[in-house]
mmCIF file of C-alpha atoms in Angstrom:
data_model
loop_
_atom_site.group_PDB
_atom_site.id
_atom_site.type_symbol
_atom_site.label_atom_id
_atom_site.label_comp_id
_atom_site.label_asym_id
_atom_site.label_seq_id
_atom_site.Cartn_x
_atom_site.Cartn_y
_atom_site.Cartn_z
ATOM 1 C CA MET A 1 -21.408 36.147 2.738
ATOM 2 C CA ASP A 2 -24.937 34.289 3.238
ATOM 3 C CA GLY A 3 -25.280 31.104 4.914
ATOM 4 C CA LEU A 4 -26.813 28.004 3.498
ATOM 5 C CA SER A 5 -29.221 25.786 5.446
ATOM 6 C CA ILE A 6 -28.289 22.193 5.452
ATOM 7 C CA GLY A 7 -30.942 21.263 2.589
ATOM 8 C CA GLU A 8 -29.651 24.087 0.310
ATOM 9 C CA PHE A 9 -25.920 23.165 1.112
ATOM 10 C CA ALA A 10 -27.093 19.347 0.413
ATOM 11 C CA ARG A 11 -28.466 19.862 -3.068
ATOM 12 C CA ALA A 12 -25.580 21.989 -3.848
ATOM 13 C CA SER A 13 -22.612 19.850 -3.029
ATOM 14 C CA GLY A 14 -24.437 16.690 -3.824
ATOM 15 C CA LEU A 15 -24.518 15.141 -0.671
ATOM 16 C CA THR A 16 -27.332 14.460 1.574
ATOM 17 C CA PRO A 17 -28.380 16.003 4.794
ATOM 18 C CA LYS A 18 -27.924 12.521 6.568
ATOM 19 C CA ALA A 19 -24.452 12.346 5.023
ATOM 20 C CA LEU A 20 -23.563 16.146 5.778
ATOM 21 C CA ARG A 21 -24.566 15.297 9.751
ATOM 22 C CA LEU A 22 -22.489 12.139 9.759
ATOM 23 C CA TYR A 23 -19.657 14.199 8.191
ATOM 24 C CA ASP A 24 -19.866 16.958 11.096
ATOM 25 C CA GLU A 25 -19.897 14.170 13.718
ATOM 26 C CA LEU A 26 -16.516 12.860 12.164
ATOM 27 C CA GLY A 27 -15.397 16.093 11.689
ATOM 28 C CA LEU A 28 -14.491 15.608 8.126
ATOM 29 C CA LEU A 29 -17.025 18.679 7.119
ATOM 30 C CA PRO A 30 -18.229 20.684 9.939
ATOM 31 C CA PRO A 31 -20.661 23.355 9.190
ATOM 32 C CA GLU A 32 -19.691 26.995 9.452
ATOM 33 C CA HIS A 33 -22.048 27.757 12.272
ATOM 34 C CA VAL A 34 -24.026 25.373 14.578
ATOM 35 C CA ASP A 35 -26.973 26.989 16.572
ATOM 36 C CA GLN A 36 -26.544 26.389 20.260
ATOM 37 C CA ARG A 37 -29.854 26.298 21.171
ATOM 38 C CA THR A 38 -31.788 24.599 18.089
ATOM 39 C CA GLY A 39 -28.694 22.772 16.565
ATOM 40 C CA TYR A 40 -29.078 24.216 12.780
ATOM 41 C CA ARG A 41 -26.352 24.013 10.612
ATOM 42 C CA THR A 42 -25.299 26.777 8.432
ATOM 43 C CA TYR A 43 -22.954 26.337 5.818
ATOM 44 C CA VAL A 44 -20.975 28.735 3.472
ATOM 45 C CA LEU A 45 -19.958 28.916 -0.173
ATOM 46 C CA GLU A 46 -16.471 28.695 0.604
ATOM 47 C CA GLN A 47 -17.123 25.020 2.041
ATOM 48 C CA LEU A 48 -18.841 24.058 -1.216
ATOM 49 C CA GLY A 49 -15.510 23.134 -3.275
ATOM 50 C CA LYS A 50 -14.593 20.624 -0.523
ATOM 51 C CA ALA A 51 -17.962 19.307 -0.349
ATOM 52 C CA GLN A 52 -18.114 18.508 -3.731
ATOM 53 C CA LEU A 53 -14.806 16.983 -3.893
ATOM 54 C CA VAL A 54 -15.921 14.703 -0.993
ATOM 55 C CA ALA A 55 -19.365 13.863 -2.842
ATOM 56 C CA ARG A 56 -17.095 12.802 -5.697
ATOM 57 C CA LEU A 57 -14.915 10.574 -3.810
ATOM 58 C CA ARG A 58 -17.632 8.822 -2.177
ATOM 59 C CA SER A 59 -18.962 8.078 -5.517
ATOM 60 C CA LEU A 60 -16.043 6.183 -6.323
ATOM 61 C CA GLY A 61 -16.470 4.225 -3.474
ATOM 62 C CA MET A 62 -13.341 5.525 -1.316
ATOM 63 C CA PRO A 63 -13.915 4.951 2.375
ATOM 64 C CA LEU A 64 -14.345 8.068 4.688
ATOM 65 C CA ALA A 65 -10.568 7.231 6.497
ATOM 66 C CA ARG A 66 -8.884 7.922 3.149
ATOM 67 C CA ILE A 67 -11.481 10.502 2.037
ATOM 68 C CA ARG A 68 -10.031 12.482 5.365
ATOM 69 C CA VAL A 69 -6.256 11.908 3.729
ATOM 70 C CA VAL A 70 -7.343 13.241 0.519
ATOM 71 C CA VAL A 71 -9.309 16.424 0.861
ATOM 72 C CA ASP A 72 -6.398 17.671 3.083
ATOM 73 C CA LEU A 73 -3.715 17.091 0.101
ATOM 74 C CA PRO A 74 -2.549 19.776 -2.268
ATOM 75 C CA PRO A 75 -4.203 19.223 -5.823
ATOM 76 C CA LEU A 76 -0.978 17.153 -7.251
ATOM 77 C CA ALA A 77 -0.698 15.067 -4.234
ATOM 78 C CA ALA A 78 -4.593 14.224 -4.150
ATOM 79 C CA ALA A 79 -4.624 13.584 -7.754
ATOM 80 C CA ALA A 80 -2.006 10.761 -7.234
ATOM 81 C CA GLU A 81 -3.941 9.565 -4.123
ATOM 82 C CA VAL A 82 -7.014 9.300 -6.118
ATOM 83 C CA MET A 83 -5.303 7.452 -8.888
ATOM 84 C CA SER A 84 -3.461 4.994 -6.450
ATOM 85 C CA TYR A 85 -6.761 4.459 -5.044
ATOM 86 C CA TRP A 86 -8.487 3.519 -8.344
ATOM 87 C CA ARG A 87 -5.678 1.099 -9.452
ATOM 88 C CA GLN A 88 -6.331 -0.849 -5.821
ATOM 89 C CA VAL A 89 -10.025 -1.143 -7.052
ATOM 90 C CA GLU A 90 -8.684 -2.195 -10.489
ATOM 91 C CA ALA A 91 -6.479 -4.930 -9.127
ATOM 92 C CA GLU A 92 -9.025 -6.284 -6.809
ATOM 93 C CA THR A 93 -11.573 -6.313 -9.265
ATOM 94 C CA ALA A 94 -9.152 -8.251 -11.823
ATOM 95 C CA ALA A 95 -7.980 -10.510 -8.965
ATOM 96 C CA ARG A 96 -11.896 -11.389 -8.330
ATOM 97 C CA ARG A 97 -12.382 -11.728 -12.153
ATOM 98 C CA GLU A 98 -9.807 -14.573 -12.176
ATOM 99 C CA GLN A 99 -11.305 -16.308 -9.091
ATOM 100 C CA ALA A 100 -14.812 -16.014 -10.560
ATOM 101 C CA THR A 101 -13.360 -17.328 -13.786
ATOM 102 C CA ALA A 102 -11.910 -20.337 -12.231
ATOM 103 C CA LEU A 103 -14.758 -20.982 -10.200
ATOM 104 C CA VAL A 104 -17.005 -21.053 -13.443
ATOM 105 C CA THR A 105 -14.651 -23.188 -15.466
ATOM 106 C CA ASP A 106 -14.636 -25.681 -12.265
ATOM 107 C CA LEU A 107 -18.523 -26.039 -12.035
ATOM 108 C CA SER A 108 -18.948 -26.520 -15.703
ATOM 109 C CA ARG A 109 -16.825 -29.489 -15.521
ATOM 110 C CA LYS A 110 -18.820 -32.598 -15.477
ATOM 111 C CA ASP A 111 -16.582 -34.544 -13.251
ATOM 112 C CA PHE A 112 -16.340 -31.401 -10.915
ATOM 113 C CA ALA A 113 -16.708 -32.235 -7.006
ATOM 114 C CA VAL A 114 -16.392 -29.979 -3.994
ATOM 115 C CA THR A 115 -12.682 -30.057 -2.634
ATOM 116 C CA SER A 116 -10.839 -28.386 -0.311
ATOM 117 C CA THR A 117 -9.279 -25.043 -1.524
ATOM 118 C CA SER A 118 -5.978 -25.085 -3.309
ATOM 119 C CA GLU A 119 -3.166 -24.466 -0.991
ATOM 120 C CA TRP A 120 0.447 -23.428 -1.797
ATOM 121 C CA GLU A 121 3.765 -24.572 -0.266
ATOM 122 C CA LEU A 122 5.654 -21.123 -0.143
ATOM 123 C CA ARG A 123 9.751 -21.425 -0.540
ATOM 124 C CA CYS A 124 10.859 -18.339 0.548
ATOM 125 C CA ALA A 125 14.758 -16.589 1.412
ATOM 126 C CA ALA A 126 15.118 -13.041 3.097
ATOM 127 C CA ARG A 127 18.365 -10.776 3.371
ATOM 128 C CA THR A 128 18.839 -7.335 4.626
ATOM 129 C CA ASP A 129 21.755 -5.456 4.727
ATOM 130 C CA CYS A 130 23.378 -2.075 5.779
ATOM 131 C CA GLY A 131 25.134 -1.383 2.403
ATOM 132 C CA LEU A 132 28.587 0.209 2.026
ATOM 133 C CA VAL A 133 27.307 4.063 2.989
ATOM 134 C CA ARG A 134 24.800 4.046 5.790
ATOM 135 C CA ARG A 135 25.890 4.027 9.545
ATOM 136 C CA SER A 136 22.948 2.063 10.510
ATOM 137 C CA ASN A 137 20.290 -0.290 8.785
ATOM 138 C CA GLU A 138 16.591 0.971 9.236
ATOM 139 C CA ASP A 139 15.241 -1.789 6.771
ATOM 140 C CA SER A 140 13.319 -4.574 8.245
ATOM 141 C CA VAL A 141 12.175 -7.935 6.527
ATOM 142 C CA LEU A 142 9.617 -10.474 7.911
ATOM 143 C CA ALA A 143 9.561 -13.887 6.481
ATOM 144 C CA GLY A 144 7.115 -16.134 8.055
ATOM 145 C CA SER A 145 5.134 -19.175 6.896
ATOM 146 C CA ARG A 146 2.523 -17.181 5.347
ATOM 147 C CA LEU A 147 3.320 -13.481 6.050
ATOM 148 C CA PHE A 148 6.127 -11.886 4.257
ATOM 149 C CA ALA A 149 7.172 -8.048 4.436
ATOM 150 C CA VAL A 150 9.907 -5.583 3.691
ATOM 151 C CA ALA A 151 9.777 -1.652 5.624
ATOM 152 C CA ASP A 152 12.198 1.227 4.814
ATOM 153 C CA GLY A 153 12.276 3.064 7.979
ATOM 154 C CA PHE A 154 13.513 6.700 8.462
ATOM 155 C CA GLY A 155 14.006 9.406 10.996
ATOM 156 C CA MET A 156 16.456 7.044 13.161
ATOM 157 C CA GLU A 157 19.529 7.635 11.352
ATOM 158 C CA GLY A 158 22.491 6.119 13.584
ATOM 159 C CA GLU A 159 20.340 4.841 15.954
ATOM 160 C CA GLN A 160 20.182 1.147 17.175
ATOM 161 C CA ARG A 161 16.120 1.235 16.457
ATOM 162 C CA ALA A 162 13.829 1.609 13.460
ATOM 163 C CA ALA A 163 10.331 2.384 12.940
ATOM 164 C CA SER A 164 10.270 -0.515 10.453
ATOM 165 C CA GLY A 165 11.135 -3.108 13.081
ATOM 166 C CA ALA A 166 8.034 -1.707 15.431
ATOM 167 C CA ALA A 167 5.680 -1.891 12.238
ATOM 168 C CA LEU A 168 6.666 -5.340 11.288
ATOM 169 C CA GLU A 169 6.454 -6.604 14.618
ATOM 170 C CA ALA A 170 2.640 -5.085 15.011
ATOM 171 C CA LEU A 171 2.185 -7.323 11.881
ATOM 172 C CA ARG A 172 4.303 -10.667 13.077
ATOM 173 C CA SER A 173 1.330 -12.288 15.063
ATOM 174 C CA LEU A 174 -0.929 -12.481 11.766
ATOM 175 C CA ASP A 175 1.510 -15.309 10.576
ATOM 176 C CA SER A 176 0.250 -17.703 13.310
ATOM 177 C CA ALA A 177 -3.265 -16.654 13.411
ATOM 178 C CA ALA A 178 -5.963 -18.606 11.715
ATOM 179 C CA PRO A 179 -7.269 -17.189 8.616
ATOM 180 C CA SER A 180 -10.563 -15.642 9.256
ATOM 181 C CA GLY A 181 -11.650 -16.164 5.582
ATOM 182 C CA ASP A 182 -11.274 -12.257 4.659
ATOM 183 C CA LEU A 183 -7.558 -11.727 3.980
ATOM 184 C CA LEU A 184 -7.943 -7.894 3.016
ATOM 185 C CA ARG A 185 -9.713 -7.197 6.572
ATOM 186 C CA ASP A 186 -7.307 -9.169 8.404
ATOM 187 C CA LEU A 187 -4.300 -7.482 6.640
ATOM 188 C CA GLY A 188 -5.957 -4.181 6.723
ATOM 189 C CA ASP A 189 -6.447 -4.406 10.373
ATOM 190 C CA ALA A 190 -2.929 -5.512 11.202
ATOM 191 C CA THR A 191 -1.668 -2.337 9.037
ATOM 192 C CA GLY A 192 -3.294 -0.234 11.291
ATOM 193 C CA SER A 193 -1.913 -1.648 14.361
ATOM 194 C CA ALA A 194 1.433 -1.167 12.573
ATOM 195 C CA ARG A 195 0.704 2.606 12.183
ATOM 196 C CA ARG A 196 -0.210 2.984 15.878
ATOM 197 C CA ALA A 197 3.012 0.564 16.856
ATOM 198 C CA VAL A 198 4.939 3.281 14.542
ATOM 199 C CA HIS A 199 3.328 6.548 16.568
ATOM 200 C CA GLU A 200 3.889 4.575 19.791
ATOM 201 C CA PHE A 201 7.814 4.158 18.637
ATOM 202 C CA SER A 202 8.392 7.818 17.988
ATOM 203 C CA GLY A 203 7.233 9.026 21.059
ATOM 204 C CA THR A 204 7.503 12.727 21.096
ATOM 205 C CA GLU A 205 11.235 12.891 20.706
ATOM 206 C CA ARG A 206 11.213 13.053 16.838
ATOM 207 C CA GLU A 207 8.681 14.329 14.326
ATOM 208 C CA ASN A 208 9.926 13.196 11.134
ATOM 209 C CA VAL A 209 9.977 9.231 11.985
ATOM 210 C CA GLY A 210 7.880 6.363 9.988
ATOM 211 C CA THR A 211 8.558 3.589 7.277
ATOM 212 C CA THR A 212 7.329 1.953 4.127
ATOM 213 C CA LEU A 213 5.622 -0.963 4.161
ATOM 214 C CA THR A 214 5.025 -3.914 1.587
ATOM 215 C CA ALA A 215 3.630 -6.968 3.130
ATOM 216 C CA MET A 216 1.837 -9.934 1.487
ATOM 217 C CA LEU A 217 -0.329 -12.826 3.604
ATOM 218 C CA TRP A 218 -1.598 -15.713 1.982
ATOM 219 C CA SER A 219 -4.391 -18.225 2.418
ATOM 220 C CA GLY A 220 -6.201 -20.702 0.115
ATOM 221 C CA SER A 221 -5.363 -20.191 -3.508
ATOM 222 C CA GLY A 222 -3.819 -16.476 -3.016
ATOM 223 C CA PHE A 223 -2.646 -13.664 -1.093
ATOM 224 C CA ALA A 224 -3.684 -9.964 0.228
ATOM 225 C CA LEU A 225 -1.108 -7.410 -0.359
ATOM 226 C CA ALA A 226 -0.747 -4.067 1.772
ATOM 227 C CA HIS A 227 1.640 -1.397 0.416
ATOM 228 C CA VAL A 228 2.382 2.219 1.383
ATOM 229 C CA GLY A 229 5.585 4.187 0.498
ATOM 230 C CA ASP A 230 8.381 3.177 -2.157
ATOM 231 C CA SER A 231 9.188 -0.291 -1.168
ATOM 232 C CA ARG A 232 7.840 -2.415 -3.919
ATOM 233 C CA ALA A 233 6.298 -6.165 -4.703
ATOM 234 C CA TYR A 234 7.134 -7.937 -7.996
ATOM 235 C CA LEU A 235 5.955 -10.891 -9.755
ATOM 236 C CA LEU A 236 7.933 -13.063 -12.282
ATOM 237 C CA ARG A 237 5.245 -15.124 -13.923
ATOM 238 C CA GLY A 238 6.407 -17.222 -17.256
ATOM 239 C CA GLY A 239 9.735 -15.126 -17.505
ATOM 240 C CA GLU A 240 7.651 -11.963 -17.336
ATOM 241 C CA LEU A 241 8.167 -9.134 -14.639
ATOM 242 C CA THR A 242 5.664 -7.178 -13.334
ATOM 243 C CA GLN A 243 5.624 -4.359 -10.842
ATOM 244 C CA ILE A 244 2.413 -4.946 -8.557
ATOM 245 C CA THR A 245 2.689 -1.969 -6.196
ATOM 246 C CA HIS A 246 2.505 1.806 -7.344
ATOM 247 C CA ASP A 247 5.039 3.913 -5.480
ATOM 248 C CA HIS A 248 3.579 6.832 -3.301
ATOM 249 C CA THR A 249 6.488 9.396 -4.100
ATOM 250 C CA PHE A 250 6.342 12.872 -5.706
ATOM 251 C CA VAL A 251 8.283 11.609 -8.908
ATOM 252 C CA GLN A 252 5.578 8.857 -9.619
ATOM 253 C CA SER A 253 2.819 11.214 -8.982
ATOM 254 C CA LEU A 254 4.851 13.272 -12.060
ATOM 255 C CA VAL A 255 4.931 10.178 -14.107
ATOM 256 C CA ASP A 256 1.429 9.537 -13.508
ATOM 257 C CA GLU A 257 0.500 13.056 -14.847
ATOM 258 C CA GLY A 258 2.679 12.530 -18.240
ATOM 259 C CA ARG A 259 4.926 15.167 -16.625
ATOM 260 C CA LEU A 260 7.951 12.966 -16.603
ATOM 261 C CA THR A 261 9.271 9.687 -17.859
ATOM 262 C CA PRO A 262 10.083 6.820 -15.906
ATOM 263 C CA GLU A 263 13.660 7.129 -16.952
ATOM 264 C CA GLU A 264 13.833 10.682 -16.186
ATOM 265 C CA ALA A 265 12.051 9.732 -12.567
ATOM 266 C CA ALA A 266 14.652 7.487 -11.623
ATOM 267 C CA ALA A 267 17.238 10.683 -11.959
ATOM 268 C CA HIS A 268 15.371 13.150 -10.435
ATOM 269 C CA PRO A 269 16.614 14.853 -7.317
ATOM 270 C CA LYS A 270 13.262 14.171 -5.422
ATOM 271 C CA ARG A 271 12.732 10.577 -6.494
ATOM 272 C CA ALA A 272 12.905 9.273 -2.904
ATOM 273 C CA GLU A 273 10.360 12.051 -1.489
ATOM 274 C CA LEU A 274 7.503 10.273 -0.104
ATOM 275 C CA LEU A 275 3.738 11.176 -0.416
ATOM 276 C CA ARG A 276 2.667 8.349 1.976
ATOM 277 C CA ALA A 277 4.243 6.256 4.643
ATOM 278 C CA LEU A 278 3.102 5.176 8.064
ATOM 279 C CA GLU A 279 4.596 8.079 10.208
ATOM 280 C CA ARG A 280 4.105 9.540 13.683
ATOM 281 C CA SER A 281 2.045 12.325 12.691
ATOM 282 C CA GLY A 282 0.307 11.000 9.724
ATOM 283 C CA SER A 283 -2.894 9.131 8.744
ATOM 284 C CA ALA A 284 -1.966 7.485 5.603
ATOM 285 C CA GLU A 285 -4.189 4.389 4.386
ATOM 286 C CA PRO A 286 -1.993 1.521 2.628
ATOM 287 C CA ASP A 287 -3.104 0.057 -0.700
ATOM 288 C CA LEU A 288 -5.039 -3.036 -0.104
ATOM 289 C CA HIS A 289 -5.183 -5.748 -3.183
ATOM 290 C CA LEU A 290 -6.130 -9.165 -3.504
ATOM 291 C CA ARG A 291 -4.433 -11.496 -5.742
ATOM 292 C CA GLU A 292 -4.810 -14.830 -7.182
ATOM 293 C CA ALA A 293 -1.730 -17.072 -7.331
ATOM 294 C CA HIS A 294 -0.345 -19.368 -10.232
ATOM 295 C CA THR A 295 1.684 -22.316 -9.859
ATOM 296 C CA GLY A 296 5.272 -21.364 -10.471
ATOM 297 C CA ASP A 297 4.697 -17.669 -9.495
ATOM 298 C CA ARG A 298 8.207 -16.053 -7.887
ATOM 299 C CA TYR A 299 7.575 -12.906 -5.958
ATOM 300 C CA LEU A 300 10.101 -10.435 -4.819
ATOM 301 C CA LEU A 301 9.434 -7.683 -2.090
ATOM 302 C CA SER A 302 12.335 -5.000 -2.105
ATOM 303 C CA THR A 303 12.974 -1.800 -0.411
ATOM 304 C CA ASP A 304 14.389 0.977 -2.524
ATOM 305 C CA GLY A 305 17.784 0.430 -1.927
ATOM 306 C CA LEU A 306 17.470 -2.588 -3.999
ATOM 307 C CA HIS A 307 15.573 -1.399 -6.973
ATOM 308 C CA ALA A 308 17.032 2.020 -6.984
ATOM 309 C CA VAL A 309 20.176 0.574 -7.665
ATOM 310 C CA LEU A 310 19.462 -2.519 -9.996
ATOM 311 C CA SER A 311 17.462 -2.097 -13.119
ATOM 312 C CA ASP A 312 14.099 -4.051 -13.836
ATOM 313 C CA ARG A 313 16.067 -5.940 -16.322
ATOM 314 C CA VAL A 314 18.674 -6.939 -13.723
ATOM 315 C CA LEU A 315 15.810 -7.858 -11.249
ATOM 316 C CA ARG A 316 14.060 -10.031 -13.865
ATOM 317 C CA ASP A 317 17.220 -11.918 -14.689
ATOM 318 C CA VAL A 318 18.372 -12.800 -11.432
ATOM 319 C CA LEU A 319 14.841 -13.847 -10.321
ATOM 320 C CA ASP A 320 14.265 -16.086 -13.736
ATOM 321 C CA SER A 321 17.909 -17.623 -13.365
ATOM 322 C CA ALA A 322 18.228 -18.372 -9.563
ATOM 323 C CA ALA A 323 17.648 -21.909 -8.946
ATOM 324 C CA SER A 324 16.189 -21.325 -5.545
ATOM 325 C CA PRO A 325 14.783 -18.137 -3.266
ATOM 326 C CA GLU A 326 18.244 -18.103 -1.290
ATOM 327 C CA GLU A 327 20.387 -17.793 -4.308
ATOM 328 C CA ALA A 328 18.285 -15.072 -5.672
ATOM 329 C CA VAL A 329 18.762 -12.753 -2.459
ATOM 330 C CA ASP A 330 22.351 -13.667 -2.311
ATOM 331 C CA HIS A 331 22.607 -12.494 -5.824
ATOM 332 C CA PHE A 332 20.879 -9.051 -5.211
ATOM 333 C CA VAL A 333 22.688 -8.397 -2.316
ATOM 334 C CA GLN A 334 25.937 -8.948 -4.189
ATOM 335 C CA GLN A 335 24.923 -7.013 -7.127
ATOM 336 C CA VAL A 336 24.056 -4.212 -5.010
ATOM 337 C CA HIS A 337 27.334 -4.130 -3.332
ATOM 338 C CA ASP A 338 29.266 -4.047 -6.350
ATOM 339 C CA ALA A 339 27.220 -1.170 -7.779
ATOM 340 C CA GLY A 340 28.373 0.767 -4.338
ATOM 341 C CA ALA A 341 25.259 -0.124 -1.836
ATOM 342 C CA PRO A 342 24.647 3.648 -1.338
ATOM 343 C CA ASP A 343 21.572 2.409 0.913
ATOM 344 C CA ASN A 344 20.450 -0.142 3.109
ATOM 345 C CA VAL A 345 19.032 -3.079 0.866
ATOM 346 C CA SER A 346 16.327 -5.526 1.801
ATOM 347 C CA CYS A 347 14.569 -8.036 0.021
ATOM 348 C CA VAL A 348 12.330 -11.316 0.312
ATOM 349 C CA VAL A 349 11.895 -13.819 -2.594
ATOM 350 C CA ILE A 350 8.946 -16.332 -2.375
ATOM 351 C CA ASP A 351 8.160 -19.026 -4.756
ATOM 352 C CA ALA A 352 4.562 -20.331 -4.941
ATOM 353 C CA VAL A 353 4.376 -24.212 -5.551
ATOM 354 C CA SER A 354 0.783 -25.817 -5.538
ATOM 355 C CA ARG A 355 0.482 -28.954 -3.178
ATOM 356 C CA ASN A 356 -2.439 -30.317 -5.218
#
């Protein structure tokens, strides 16, 4: 099949020659042939579909590291990744809109004066429990002063170690570090360290080793949220419970496409099959969100040993009625045990109370 010059391929794909040279250097979109003497790049028509997909993903603003993951996925999983990315963009935009609206309101007041940023008193409690069926606990929790996380490890059943613990240990220094002013960058860098920690932890002994991760890092008037896998974060605000993370699972991708209802997904035999996690052999990127907090908010971080057993109604009722985070986590673990506790169960409950 006739080759295409870099200029011809650029026009056909919607990418610039400069971008194509960069993607070649990164290994994302190498040409079919490079002349060793002149460096002249030649492409073939079979590469056009991938190049056009890269161009479309770049037009959405998707980072190259995430594009590298998407282009290697089968279409259904790739569609789920794009939808997950766009939900992240929308969540970040909504959070910034809230911040902008609040700032405009403050600046419009005649009595406005510049003061320090609102800070929160964060009251929390955490529990992790092996459950009644599993031989060991591969869950881990972290409850610091401004960093909170849950992680659900896999691939080390029956062992005393878990990939979840390695991931959270890599995050721990964030809790005492001085805020840099860029929460998303701080948390994003830390989750990169967590992914490397999982890789080092697993070594070469086992292939299918990894962990989910849901973590929040607080500063000022809100927090950054990092999420990968099927652990979850929930918000209880004004008596209404909202799931603020999106599951990276096979069945959730079917729900997103309208091929399954949420009720059908809950009973699907592949409901625990992950599309994305921090794995030894993977390069998955977590969703990163920036959110504004309101005084009186109550947050729940949980592994699927909790939310796969208890309904959203039960989660809401416990969070709404518990007098303290400690009471909430105790009730959660007890209710999971009453339901048979088929999996490890872990949760962190955080109350945000304004100091101002």
